[in-house]
Amino acid sequence: AGMTPAIGSPAPRSHNLTTKDVTNLGIIDTSAHPSPDMHTETIADAIAAHHPTLVLFATPGYCTSRLCGPELEIARKLEPKYTGKADFIHVEIYQDPTTRTVMPAVNEWHLQSEPWFFIVDRDGNVSAKFEGPTTMEELDAALQKVTS
């Protein structure tokens, strides 16, 4: 199945679906109150622009572990602090939850579980990664490393 990208290795240049690709935001954000701002660009675009990026893979609407809703809230709370300094991208796990068909990015990053946070630095390399429940403090510290 392969491993998730190692720390220090290049992050996959994924072309995740964005608000430009869908008419209904609910397709790419299953949370109760979708955040369009976390769906405006692809991971590939953020890397090409040399933007430090937080990538969250989670399905708030269908999460098996029930931890993905809180993870998205943590990302939303941190996002304003990093406006203009880091990009925040949320990628849903499933293209179709009924058939469990996953998004191509999930395979590109070799995810076997969710949620996952990845911090990508300006050079497009994975600087930090967190599986499962993660604290705001952990993410904040990891973001400070790539934005300072």
PDB file of N, CA and C in Angstrom, residues 62 93-103:
ATOM      1  N   TYR A  62     -18.573  11.932   7.586  1.00  0.00           N
ATOM      2  CA  TYR A  62     -18.661  10.469   7.586  1.00  0.00           C
ATOM      3  C   TYR A  62     -17.545   9.824   8.380  1.00  0.00           C
ATOM      4  N   ILE A  93     -11.953  12.587   2.157  1.00  0.00           N
ATOM      5  CA  ILE A  93     -11.421  11.251   1.884  1.00  0.00           C
ATOM      6  C   ILE A  93     -12.179  10.590   0.731  1.00  0.00           C
ATOM      7  N   TYR A  94     -13.496  10.709   0.748  1.00  0.00           N
ATOM      8  CA  TYR A  94     -14.303   9.964  -0.224  1.00  0.00           C
ATOM      9  C   TYR A  94     -14.857  10.821  -1.351  1.00  0.00           C
ATOM     10  N   GLN A  95     -14.718  10.292  -2.582  1.00  0.00           N
ATOM     11  CA  GLN A  95     -15.427  10.884  -3.709  1.00  0.00           C
ATOM     12  C   GLN A  95     -16.897  10.528  -3.570  1.00  0.00           C
ATOM     13  N   ASP A  96     -17.125   9.277  -3.145  1.00  0.00           N
ATOM     14  CA  ASP A  96     -18.491   8.788  -2.970  1.00  0.00           C
ATOM     15  C   ASP A  96     -18.533   7.948  -1.698  1.00  0.00           C
ATOM     16  N   PRO A  97     -19.068   8.510  -0.625  1.00  0.00           N
ATOM     17  CA  PRO A  97     -19.075   7.790   0.658  1.00  0.00           C
ATOM     18  C   PRO A  97     -19.865   6.487   0.609  1.00  0.00           C
ATOM     19  N   THR A  98     -20.887   6.418  -0.260  1.00  0.00           N
ATOM     20  CA  THR A  98     -21.712   5.213  -0.305  1.00  0.00           C
ATOM     21  C   THR A  98     -20.913   4.029  -0.840  1.00  0.00           C
ATOM     22  N   THR A  99     -20.035   4.286  -1.807  1.00  0.00           N
ATOM     23  CA  THR A  99     -19.234   3.193  -2.376  1.00  0.00           C
ATOM     24  C   THR A  99     -17.831   3.154  -1.781  1.00  0.00           C
ATOM     25  N   ARG A 100     -17.552   4.116  -0.879  1.00  0.00           N
ATOM     26  CA  ARG A 100     -16.210   4.212  -0.276  1.00  0.00           C
ATOM     27  C   ARG A 100     -15.134   4.456  -1.328  1.00  0.00           C
ATOM     28  N   THR A 101     -15.505   5.089  -2.434  1.00  0.00           N
ATOM     29  CA  THR A 101     -14.510   5.449  -3.450  1.00  0.00           C
ATOM     30  C   THR A 101     -13.732   6.649  -2.927  1.00  0.00           C
ATOM     31  N   VAL A 102     -12.414   6.508  -2.822  1.00  0.00           N
ATOM     32  CA  VAL A 102     -11.627   7.599  -2.243  1.00  0.00           C
ATOM     33  C   VAL A 102     -11.171   8.589  -3.302  1.00  0.00           C
ATOM     34  N   MET A 103     -10.882   9.806  -2.855  1.00  0.00           N
ATOM     35  CA  MET A 103     -10.321  10.838  -3.721  1.00  0.00           C
ATOM     36  C   MET A 103      -8.926  10.396  -4.182  1.00  0.00           C
TER      37      MET A 103
END
